[in-house]
mmCIF file of C-alpha atoms and ligand atoms in Angstrom:
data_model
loop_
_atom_site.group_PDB
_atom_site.id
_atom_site.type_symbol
_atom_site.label_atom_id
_atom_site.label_comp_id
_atom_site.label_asym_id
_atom_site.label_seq_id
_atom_site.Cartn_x
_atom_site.Cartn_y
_atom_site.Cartn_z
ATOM 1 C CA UNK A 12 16.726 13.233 18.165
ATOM 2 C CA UNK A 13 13.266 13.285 19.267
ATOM 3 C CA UNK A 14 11.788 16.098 18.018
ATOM 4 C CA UNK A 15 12.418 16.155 14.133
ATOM 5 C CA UNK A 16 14.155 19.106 14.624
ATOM 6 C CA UNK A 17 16.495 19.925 11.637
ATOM 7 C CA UNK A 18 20.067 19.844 12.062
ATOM 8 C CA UNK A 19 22.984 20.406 9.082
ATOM 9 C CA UNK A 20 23.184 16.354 9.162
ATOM 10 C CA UNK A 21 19.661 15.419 9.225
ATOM 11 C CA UNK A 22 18.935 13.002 6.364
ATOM 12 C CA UNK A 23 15.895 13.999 3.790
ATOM 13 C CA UNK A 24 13.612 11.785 2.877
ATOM 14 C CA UNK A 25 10.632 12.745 0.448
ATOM 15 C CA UNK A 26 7.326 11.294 -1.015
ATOM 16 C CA UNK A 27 6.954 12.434 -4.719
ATOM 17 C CA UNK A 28 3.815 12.302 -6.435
ATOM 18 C CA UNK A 29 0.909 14.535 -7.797
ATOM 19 C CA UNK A 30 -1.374 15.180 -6.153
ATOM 20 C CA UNK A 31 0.593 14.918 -3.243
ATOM 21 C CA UNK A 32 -0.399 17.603 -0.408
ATOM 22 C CA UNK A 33 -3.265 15.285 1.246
ATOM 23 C CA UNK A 34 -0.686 12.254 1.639
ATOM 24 C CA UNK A 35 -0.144 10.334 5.335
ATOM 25 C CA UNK A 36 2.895 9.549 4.491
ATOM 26 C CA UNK A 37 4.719 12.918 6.168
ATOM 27 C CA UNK A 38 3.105 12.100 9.220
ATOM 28 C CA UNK A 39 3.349 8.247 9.632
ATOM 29 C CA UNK A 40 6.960 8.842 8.443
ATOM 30 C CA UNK A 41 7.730 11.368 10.900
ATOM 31 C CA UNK A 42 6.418 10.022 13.807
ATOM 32 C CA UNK A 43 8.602 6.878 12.824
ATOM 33 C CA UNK A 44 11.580 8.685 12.882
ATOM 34 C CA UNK A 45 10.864 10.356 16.230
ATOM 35 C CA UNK A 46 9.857 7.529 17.619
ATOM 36 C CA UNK A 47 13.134 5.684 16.628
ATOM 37 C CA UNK A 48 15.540 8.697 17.566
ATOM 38 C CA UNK A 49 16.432 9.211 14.073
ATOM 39 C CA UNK A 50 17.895 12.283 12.732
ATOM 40 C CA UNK A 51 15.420 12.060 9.927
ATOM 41 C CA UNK A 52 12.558 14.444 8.273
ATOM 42 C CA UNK A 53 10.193 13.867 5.872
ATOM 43 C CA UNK A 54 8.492 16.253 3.417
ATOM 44 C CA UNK A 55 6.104 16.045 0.184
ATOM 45 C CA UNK A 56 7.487 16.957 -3.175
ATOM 46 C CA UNK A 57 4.985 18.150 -5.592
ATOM 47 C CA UNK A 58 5.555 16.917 -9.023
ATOM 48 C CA UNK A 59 4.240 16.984 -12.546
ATOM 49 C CA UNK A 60 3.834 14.424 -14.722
ATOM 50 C CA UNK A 61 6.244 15.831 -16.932
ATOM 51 C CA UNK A 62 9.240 16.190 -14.758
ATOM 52 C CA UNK A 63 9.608 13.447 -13.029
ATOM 53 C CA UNK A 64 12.995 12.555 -15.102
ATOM 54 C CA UNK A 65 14.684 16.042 -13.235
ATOM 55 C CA UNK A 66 13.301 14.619 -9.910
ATOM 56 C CA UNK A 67 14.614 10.722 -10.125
ATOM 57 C CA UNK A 68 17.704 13.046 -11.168
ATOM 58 C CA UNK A 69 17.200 15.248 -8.239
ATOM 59 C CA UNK A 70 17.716 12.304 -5.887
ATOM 60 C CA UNK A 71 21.357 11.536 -6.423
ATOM 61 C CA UNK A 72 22.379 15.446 -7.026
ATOM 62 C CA UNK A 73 20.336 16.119 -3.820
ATOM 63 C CA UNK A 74 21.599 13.216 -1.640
ATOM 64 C CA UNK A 75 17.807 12.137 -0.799
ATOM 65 C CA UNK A 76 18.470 9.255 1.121
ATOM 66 C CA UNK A 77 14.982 7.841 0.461
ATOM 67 C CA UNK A 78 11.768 8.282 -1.894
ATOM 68 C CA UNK A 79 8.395 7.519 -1.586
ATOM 69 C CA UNK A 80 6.830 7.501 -4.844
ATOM 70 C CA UNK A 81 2.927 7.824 -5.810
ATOM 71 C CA UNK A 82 0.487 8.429 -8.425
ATOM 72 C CA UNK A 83 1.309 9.518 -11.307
ATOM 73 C CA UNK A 84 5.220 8.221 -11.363
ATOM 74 C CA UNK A 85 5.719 4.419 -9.804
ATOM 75 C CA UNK A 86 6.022 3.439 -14.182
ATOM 76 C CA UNK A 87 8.400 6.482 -14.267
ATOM 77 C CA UNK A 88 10.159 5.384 -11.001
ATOM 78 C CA UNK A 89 10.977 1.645 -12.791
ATOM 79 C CA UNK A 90 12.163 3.079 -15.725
ATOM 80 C CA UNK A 91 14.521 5.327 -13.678
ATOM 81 C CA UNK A 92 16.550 3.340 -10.952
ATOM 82 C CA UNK A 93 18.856 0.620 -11.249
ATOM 83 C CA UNK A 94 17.870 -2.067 -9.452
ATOM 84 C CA UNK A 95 14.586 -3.510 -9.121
ATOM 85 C CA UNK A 96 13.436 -6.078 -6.396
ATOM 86 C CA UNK A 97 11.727 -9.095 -6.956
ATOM 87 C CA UNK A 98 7.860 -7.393 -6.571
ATOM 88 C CA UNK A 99 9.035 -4.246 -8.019
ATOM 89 C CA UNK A 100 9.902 -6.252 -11.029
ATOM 90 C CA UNK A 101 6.643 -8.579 -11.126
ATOM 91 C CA UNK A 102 4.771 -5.067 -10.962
ATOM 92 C CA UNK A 103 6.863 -3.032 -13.389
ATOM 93 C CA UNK A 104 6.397 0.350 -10.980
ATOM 94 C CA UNK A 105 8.132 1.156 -8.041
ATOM 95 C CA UNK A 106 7.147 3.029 -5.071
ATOM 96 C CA UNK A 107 10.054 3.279 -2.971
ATOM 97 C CA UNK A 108 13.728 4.191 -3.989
ATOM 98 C CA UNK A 109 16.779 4.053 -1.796
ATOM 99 C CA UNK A 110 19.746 5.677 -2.255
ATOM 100 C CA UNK A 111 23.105 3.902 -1.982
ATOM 101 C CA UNK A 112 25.624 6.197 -3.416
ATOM 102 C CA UNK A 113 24.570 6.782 -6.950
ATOM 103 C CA UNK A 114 22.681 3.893 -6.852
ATOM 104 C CA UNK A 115 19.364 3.883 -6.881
ATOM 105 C CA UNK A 116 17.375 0.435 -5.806
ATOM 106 C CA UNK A 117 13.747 0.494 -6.199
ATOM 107 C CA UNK A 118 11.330 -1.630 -4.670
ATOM 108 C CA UNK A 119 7.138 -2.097 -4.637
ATOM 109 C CA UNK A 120 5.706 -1.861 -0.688
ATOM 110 C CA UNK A 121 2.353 -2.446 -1.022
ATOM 111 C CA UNK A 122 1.636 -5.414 -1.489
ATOM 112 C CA UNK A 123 4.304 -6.683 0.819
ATOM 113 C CA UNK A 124 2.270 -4.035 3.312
ATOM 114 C CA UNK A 125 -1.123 -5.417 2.711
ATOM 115 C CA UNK A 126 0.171 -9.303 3.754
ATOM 116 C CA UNK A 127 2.042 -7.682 6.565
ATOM 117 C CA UNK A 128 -1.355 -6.425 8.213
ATOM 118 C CA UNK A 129 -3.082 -9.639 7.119
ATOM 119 C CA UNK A 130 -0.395 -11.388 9.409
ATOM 120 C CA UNK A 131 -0.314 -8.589 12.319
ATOM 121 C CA UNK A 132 -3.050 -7.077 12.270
ATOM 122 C CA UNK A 133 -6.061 -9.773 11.552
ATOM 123 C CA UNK A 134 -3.035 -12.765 12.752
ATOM 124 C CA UNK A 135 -4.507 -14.296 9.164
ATOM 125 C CA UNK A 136 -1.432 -15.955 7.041
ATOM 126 C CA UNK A 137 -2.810 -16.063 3.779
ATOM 127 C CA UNK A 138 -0.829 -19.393 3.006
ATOM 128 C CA UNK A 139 -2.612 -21.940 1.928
ATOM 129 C CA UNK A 140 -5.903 -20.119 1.793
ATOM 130 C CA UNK A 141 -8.432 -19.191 -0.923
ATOM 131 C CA UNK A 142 -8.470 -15.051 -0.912
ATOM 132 C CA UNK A 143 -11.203 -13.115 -3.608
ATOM 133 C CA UNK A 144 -9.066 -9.726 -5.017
ATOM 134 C CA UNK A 145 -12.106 -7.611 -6.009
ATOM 135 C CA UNK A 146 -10.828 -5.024 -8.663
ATOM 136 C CA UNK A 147 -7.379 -5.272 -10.538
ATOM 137 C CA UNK A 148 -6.175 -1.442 -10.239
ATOM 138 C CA UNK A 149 -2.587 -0.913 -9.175
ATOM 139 C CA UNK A 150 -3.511 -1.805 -5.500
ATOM 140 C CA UNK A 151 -5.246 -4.819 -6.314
ATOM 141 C CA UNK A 152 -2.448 -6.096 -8.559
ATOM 142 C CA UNK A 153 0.052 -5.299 -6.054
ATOM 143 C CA UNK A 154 -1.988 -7.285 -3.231
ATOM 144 C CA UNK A 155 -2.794 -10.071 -6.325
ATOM 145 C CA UNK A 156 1.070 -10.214 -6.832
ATOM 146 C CA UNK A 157 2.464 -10.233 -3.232
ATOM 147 C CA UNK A 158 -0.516 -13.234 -2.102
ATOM 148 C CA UNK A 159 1.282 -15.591 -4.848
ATOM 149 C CA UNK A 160 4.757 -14.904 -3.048
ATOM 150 C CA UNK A 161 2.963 -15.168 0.200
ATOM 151 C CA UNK A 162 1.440 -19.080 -0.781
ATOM 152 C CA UNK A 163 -1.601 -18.234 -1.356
ATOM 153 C CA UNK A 164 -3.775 -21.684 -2.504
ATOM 154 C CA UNK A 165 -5.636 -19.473 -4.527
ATOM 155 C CA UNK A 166 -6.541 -16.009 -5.423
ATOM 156 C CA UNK A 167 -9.595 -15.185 -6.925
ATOM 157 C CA UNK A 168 -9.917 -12.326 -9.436
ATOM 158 C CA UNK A 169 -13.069 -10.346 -10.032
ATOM 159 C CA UNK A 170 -13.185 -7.496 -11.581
ATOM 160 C CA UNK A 171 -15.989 -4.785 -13.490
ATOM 161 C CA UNK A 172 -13.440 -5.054 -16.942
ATOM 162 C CA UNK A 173 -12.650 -8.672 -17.588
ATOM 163 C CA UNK A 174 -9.340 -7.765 -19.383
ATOM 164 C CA UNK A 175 -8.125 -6.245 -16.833
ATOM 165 C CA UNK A 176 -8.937 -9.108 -14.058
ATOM 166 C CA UNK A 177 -6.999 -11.176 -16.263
ATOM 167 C CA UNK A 178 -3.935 -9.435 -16.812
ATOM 168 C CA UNK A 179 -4.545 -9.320 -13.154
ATOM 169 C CA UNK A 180 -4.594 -12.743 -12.386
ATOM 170 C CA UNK A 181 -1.346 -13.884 -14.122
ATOM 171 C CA UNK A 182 0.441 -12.155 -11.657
ATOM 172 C CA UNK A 183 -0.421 -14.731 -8.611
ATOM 173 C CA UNK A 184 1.745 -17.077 -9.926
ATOM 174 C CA UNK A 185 -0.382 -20.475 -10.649
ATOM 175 C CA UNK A 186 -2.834 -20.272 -8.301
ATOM 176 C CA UNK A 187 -4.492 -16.936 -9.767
ATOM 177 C CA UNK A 188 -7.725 -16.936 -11.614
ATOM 178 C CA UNK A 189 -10.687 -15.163 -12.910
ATOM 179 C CA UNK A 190 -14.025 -15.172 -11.077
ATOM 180 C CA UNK A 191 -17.255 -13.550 -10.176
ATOM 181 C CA UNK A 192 -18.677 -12.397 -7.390
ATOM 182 C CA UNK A 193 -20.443 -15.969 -6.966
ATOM 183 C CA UNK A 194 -17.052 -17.375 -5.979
ATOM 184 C CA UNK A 195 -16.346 -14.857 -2.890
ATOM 185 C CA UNK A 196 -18.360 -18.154 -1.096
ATOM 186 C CA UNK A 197 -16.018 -20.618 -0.976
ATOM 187 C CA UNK A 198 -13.167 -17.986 -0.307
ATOM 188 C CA UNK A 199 -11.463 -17.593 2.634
ATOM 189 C CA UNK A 200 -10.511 -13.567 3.014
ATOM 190 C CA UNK A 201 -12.329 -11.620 0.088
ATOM 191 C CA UNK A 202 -10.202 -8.049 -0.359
ATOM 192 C CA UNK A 203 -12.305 -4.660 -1.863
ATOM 193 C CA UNK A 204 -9.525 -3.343 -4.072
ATOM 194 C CA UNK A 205 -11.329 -1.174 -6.177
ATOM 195 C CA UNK A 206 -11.534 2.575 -5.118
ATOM 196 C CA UNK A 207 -15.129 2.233 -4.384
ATOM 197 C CA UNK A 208 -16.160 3.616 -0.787
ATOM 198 C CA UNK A 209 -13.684 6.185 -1.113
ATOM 199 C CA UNK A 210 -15.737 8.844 0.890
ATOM 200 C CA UNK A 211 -18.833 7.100 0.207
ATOM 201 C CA UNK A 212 -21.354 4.416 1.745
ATOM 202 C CA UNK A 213 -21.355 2.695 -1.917
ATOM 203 C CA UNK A 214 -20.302 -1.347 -1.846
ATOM 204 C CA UNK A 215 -18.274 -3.021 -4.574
ATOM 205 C CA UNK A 216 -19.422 -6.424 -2.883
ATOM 206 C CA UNK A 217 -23.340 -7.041 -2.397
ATOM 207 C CA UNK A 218 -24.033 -7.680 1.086
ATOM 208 C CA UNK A 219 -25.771 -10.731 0.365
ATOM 209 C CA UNK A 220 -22.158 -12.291 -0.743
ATOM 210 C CA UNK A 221 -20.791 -11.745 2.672
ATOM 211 C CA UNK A 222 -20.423 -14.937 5.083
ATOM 212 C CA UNK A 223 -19.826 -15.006 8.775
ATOM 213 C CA UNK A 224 -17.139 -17.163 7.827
ATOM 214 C CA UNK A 225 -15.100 -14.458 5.934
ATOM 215 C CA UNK A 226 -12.417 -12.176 6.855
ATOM 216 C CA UNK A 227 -13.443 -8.936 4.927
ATOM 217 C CA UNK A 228 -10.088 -6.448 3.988
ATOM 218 C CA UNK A 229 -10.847 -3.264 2.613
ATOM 219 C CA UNK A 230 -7.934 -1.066 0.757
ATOM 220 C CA UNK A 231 -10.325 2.050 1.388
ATOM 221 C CA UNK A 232 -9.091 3.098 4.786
ATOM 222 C CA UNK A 233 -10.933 7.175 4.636
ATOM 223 C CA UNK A 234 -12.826 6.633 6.469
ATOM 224 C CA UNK A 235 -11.003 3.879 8.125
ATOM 225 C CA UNK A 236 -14.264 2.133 8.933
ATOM 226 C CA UNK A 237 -16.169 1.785 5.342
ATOM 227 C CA UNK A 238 -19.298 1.176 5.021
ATOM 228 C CA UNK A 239 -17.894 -2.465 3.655
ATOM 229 C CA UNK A 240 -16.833 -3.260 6.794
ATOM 230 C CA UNK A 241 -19.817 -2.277 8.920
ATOM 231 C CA UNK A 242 -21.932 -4.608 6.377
ATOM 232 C CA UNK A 243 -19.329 -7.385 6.924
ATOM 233 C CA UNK A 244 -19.462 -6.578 10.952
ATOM 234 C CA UNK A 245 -23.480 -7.034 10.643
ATOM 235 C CA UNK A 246 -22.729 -10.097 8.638
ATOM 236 C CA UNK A 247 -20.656 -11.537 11.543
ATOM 237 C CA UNK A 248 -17.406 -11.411 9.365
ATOM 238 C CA UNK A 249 -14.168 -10.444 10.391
ATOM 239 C CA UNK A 250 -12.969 -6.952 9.303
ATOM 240 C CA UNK A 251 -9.548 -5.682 8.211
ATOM 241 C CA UNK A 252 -9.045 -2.147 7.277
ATOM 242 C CA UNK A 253 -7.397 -0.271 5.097
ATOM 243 C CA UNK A 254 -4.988 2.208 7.149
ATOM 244 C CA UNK A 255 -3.004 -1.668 8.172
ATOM 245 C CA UNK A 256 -1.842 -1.987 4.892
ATOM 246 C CA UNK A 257 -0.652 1.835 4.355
ATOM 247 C CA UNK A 258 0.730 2.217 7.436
ATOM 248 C CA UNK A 259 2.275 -1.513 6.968
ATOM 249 C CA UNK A 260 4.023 -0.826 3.594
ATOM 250 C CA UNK A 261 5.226 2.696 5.206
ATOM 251 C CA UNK A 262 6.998 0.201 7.452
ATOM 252 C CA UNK A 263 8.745 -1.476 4.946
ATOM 253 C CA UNK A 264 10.232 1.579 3.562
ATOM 254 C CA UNK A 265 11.080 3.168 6.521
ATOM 255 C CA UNK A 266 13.322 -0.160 7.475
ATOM 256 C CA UNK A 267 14.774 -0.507 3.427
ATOM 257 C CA UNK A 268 16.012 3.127 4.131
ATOM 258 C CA UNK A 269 17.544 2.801 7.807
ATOM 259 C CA UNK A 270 17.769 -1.004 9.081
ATOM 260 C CA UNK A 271 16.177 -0.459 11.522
ATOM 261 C CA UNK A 272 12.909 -2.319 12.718
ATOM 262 C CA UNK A 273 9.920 0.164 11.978
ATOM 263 C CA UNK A 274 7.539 1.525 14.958
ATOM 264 C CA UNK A 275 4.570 0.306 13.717
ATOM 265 C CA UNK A 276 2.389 1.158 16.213
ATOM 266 C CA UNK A 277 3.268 4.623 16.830
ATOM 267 C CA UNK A 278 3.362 5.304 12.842
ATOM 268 C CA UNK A 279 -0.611 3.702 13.466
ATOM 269 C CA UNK A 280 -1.383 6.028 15.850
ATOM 270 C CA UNK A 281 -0.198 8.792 13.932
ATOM 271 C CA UNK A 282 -2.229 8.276 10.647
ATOM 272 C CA UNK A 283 -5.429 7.587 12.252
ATOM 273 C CA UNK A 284 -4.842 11.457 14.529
ATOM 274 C CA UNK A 285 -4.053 12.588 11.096
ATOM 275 C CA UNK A 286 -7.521 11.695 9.887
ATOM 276 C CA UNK A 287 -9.464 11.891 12.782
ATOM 277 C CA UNK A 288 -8.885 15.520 12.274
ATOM 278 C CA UNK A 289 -9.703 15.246 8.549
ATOM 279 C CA UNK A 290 -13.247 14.715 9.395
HETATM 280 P P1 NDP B 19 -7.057 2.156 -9.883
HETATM 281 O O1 NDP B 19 -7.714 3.316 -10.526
HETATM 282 O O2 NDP B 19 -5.752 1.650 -10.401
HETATM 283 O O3 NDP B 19 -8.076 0.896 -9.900
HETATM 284 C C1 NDP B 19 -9.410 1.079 -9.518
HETATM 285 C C2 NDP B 19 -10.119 -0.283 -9.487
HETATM 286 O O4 NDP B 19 -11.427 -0.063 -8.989
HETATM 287 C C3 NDP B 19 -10.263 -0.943 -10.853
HETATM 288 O O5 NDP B 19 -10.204 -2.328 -10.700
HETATM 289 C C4 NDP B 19 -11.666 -0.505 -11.273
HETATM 290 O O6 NDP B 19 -12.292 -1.394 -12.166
HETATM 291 C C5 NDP B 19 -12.375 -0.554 -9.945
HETATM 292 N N1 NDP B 19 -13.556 0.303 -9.890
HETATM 293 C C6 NDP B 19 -13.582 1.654 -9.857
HETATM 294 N N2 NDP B 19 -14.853 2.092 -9.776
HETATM 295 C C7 NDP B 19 -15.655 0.985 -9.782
HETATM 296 C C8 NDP B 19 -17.058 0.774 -9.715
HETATM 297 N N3 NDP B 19 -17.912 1.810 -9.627
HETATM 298 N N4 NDP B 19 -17.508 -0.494 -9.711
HETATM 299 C C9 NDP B 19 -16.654 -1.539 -9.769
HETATM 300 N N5 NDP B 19 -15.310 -1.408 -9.851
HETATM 301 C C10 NDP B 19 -14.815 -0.161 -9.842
HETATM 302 O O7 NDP B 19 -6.947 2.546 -8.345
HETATM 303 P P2 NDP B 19 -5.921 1.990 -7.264
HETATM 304 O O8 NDP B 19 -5.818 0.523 -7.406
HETATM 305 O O9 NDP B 19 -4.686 2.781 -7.288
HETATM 306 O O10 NDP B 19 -6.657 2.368 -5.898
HETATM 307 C C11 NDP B 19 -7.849 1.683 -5.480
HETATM 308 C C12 NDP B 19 -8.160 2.093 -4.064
HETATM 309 O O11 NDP B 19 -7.131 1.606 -3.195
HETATM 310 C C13 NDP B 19 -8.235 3.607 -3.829
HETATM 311 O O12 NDP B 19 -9.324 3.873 -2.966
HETATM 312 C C14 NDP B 19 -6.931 3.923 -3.109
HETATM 313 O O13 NDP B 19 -7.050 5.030 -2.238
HETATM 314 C C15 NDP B 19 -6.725 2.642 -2.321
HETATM 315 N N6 NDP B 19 -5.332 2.380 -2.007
HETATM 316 C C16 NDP B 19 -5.055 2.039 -0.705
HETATM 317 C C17 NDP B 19 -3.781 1.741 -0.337
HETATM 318 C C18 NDP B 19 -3.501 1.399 1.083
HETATM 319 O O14 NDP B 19 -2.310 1.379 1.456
HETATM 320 N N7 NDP B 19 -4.522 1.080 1.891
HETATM 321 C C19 NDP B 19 -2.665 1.743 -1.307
HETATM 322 C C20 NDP B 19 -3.081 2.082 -2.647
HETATM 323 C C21 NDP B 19 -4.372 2.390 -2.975
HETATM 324 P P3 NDP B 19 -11.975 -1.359 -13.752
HETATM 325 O O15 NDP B 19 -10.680 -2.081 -13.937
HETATM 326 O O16 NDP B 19 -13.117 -2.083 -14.343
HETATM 327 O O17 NDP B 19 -11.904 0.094 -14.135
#
């Protein structure tokens, strides 16, 4: 198949989540499927807060062979397969569930996505390195989480609400701590994980903190060039955006569901026509 046209055999896959009508994820997923030949589609599944228990239900009576899962149900999604992997776990949400029979193994992607586009797309292995975290959100954590598996020396922690950078912190293993922005210095790769720059030229990180010497990653990645990045450019840093480590953790779902070795470039390609035409 190499049109995603719909047969009687064509396995469904599905992102579920609410809101859930703006996501990539159709399109990266799609165009992965083509471009592997798969007899695969991929839709978006609108769903409530309050019945996500008849969708996570839904996937066995339905025979969905695999699940994205977003905002508001990755807690929902833990409670509700039966095996978790090891970051899924760590993370206590999960944001992709494969179907084996009526089993239903859920694992956590992004993090795992993030390191993958440190490693391909800035050819940066965070092992052994210092790396800042800015913010401790869900993305953050999962990025905070998937460094400490990755060998991270150390990852640095800063965050507006101190409890919060703590909680996320613990989650690196040993080499996670607390710190301020005065630390992103002696740092090797300093991360914006907060939602700040989403649609906007506003900084979580002062431009007088940036060093020539840093690799800058954003998690922001609309637009896919913040206004983070262009500071770090001017600063003579090395940039890393956001779309790497969406498009990245798409890949790791796309292989947990079929074995086979994900087209990351042409799932790349796909998300940034998708927003090109968003602007
Ligand atoms: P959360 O709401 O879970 O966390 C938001 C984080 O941003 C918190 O740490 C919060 O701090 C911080 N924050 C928010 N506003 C400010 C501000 N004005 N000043 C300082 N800190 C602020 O969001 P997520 O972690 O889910 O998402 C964060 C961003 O990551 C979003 O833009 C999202 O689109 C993006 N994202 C990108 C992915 C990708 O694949 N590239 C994957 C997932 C998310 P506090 O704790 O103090 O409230």
């Amino acid at each position: 198949m190499s049109s995603n046209a719909v047969s009687g055999s064509t396995q469904v896959a599905a992102v579920i989540g609410s809101p859930v009508r703006h996501s990539l994820s159709p399109v990266i997923h799609n165009a992965a499927f083509r471009a592997a030949g798969l007899d695969w589609v991929y839709v978006a599944l609108e769903v409530g807060a309050a019945r996500a228990a008849e969708a996570f239900a839904g996937i066995r009576a339905l025979g969905l062979a695999g699940v994205s899962v977003t905002t508001p149900h990755k807690d929902a999604a833990f409670a509700a397969v039966d095996e978790v992997s090891v970051s899924a776990q760590a993370m206590n949400a999960v944001n992709c569930i494969h179907r084996v029979g009526d089993r239903l193994l859920g694992y956590n992607t992004d993090g795992d996505g993030f390191v993958d586009s440190l490693r391909a797309d800035a050819e940066f292995d965070p092992a052994g390195h210092s790396v800042a975290v800015v913010g401790a959100g869900g993305a953050a954590r999962s990025i905070i989480e998937a460094l400490g598996r990755a060998g991270a020396a150390r990852v640095v922690v800063v965050n507006r609400t101190l409890l919060r950078a703590q909680q996320a912190a613990s989650l690196a293993g040993g080499c996670g701590v607390v710190g301020t922005l005065d630390d992103l210095a002696e740092c090797d790769v300093v991360v914006n994980a907060t939602s700040v720059g989403l649609g906007s030229s506003e900084l979580s990180i002062p431009v007088a903190a940036l060093r020539s010497s840093h690799l800058i990653a954003d998690v922001v990645y609309h637009p896919i060039e913040t206004a983070l990045l262009r500071a770090a450019e001017s600063a003579g840093a090395r940039t890393l955006d956001g779309l790497g480590m969406l498009v990245h953790q798409a890949a790791r779902q796309f292989t947990i569901w079929t074995g086979v070795t994900a087209p990351v470039a042409e799932m790349r390609r796909a998300a940034e026509a998708a927003l090109a035409q968003r602007r």
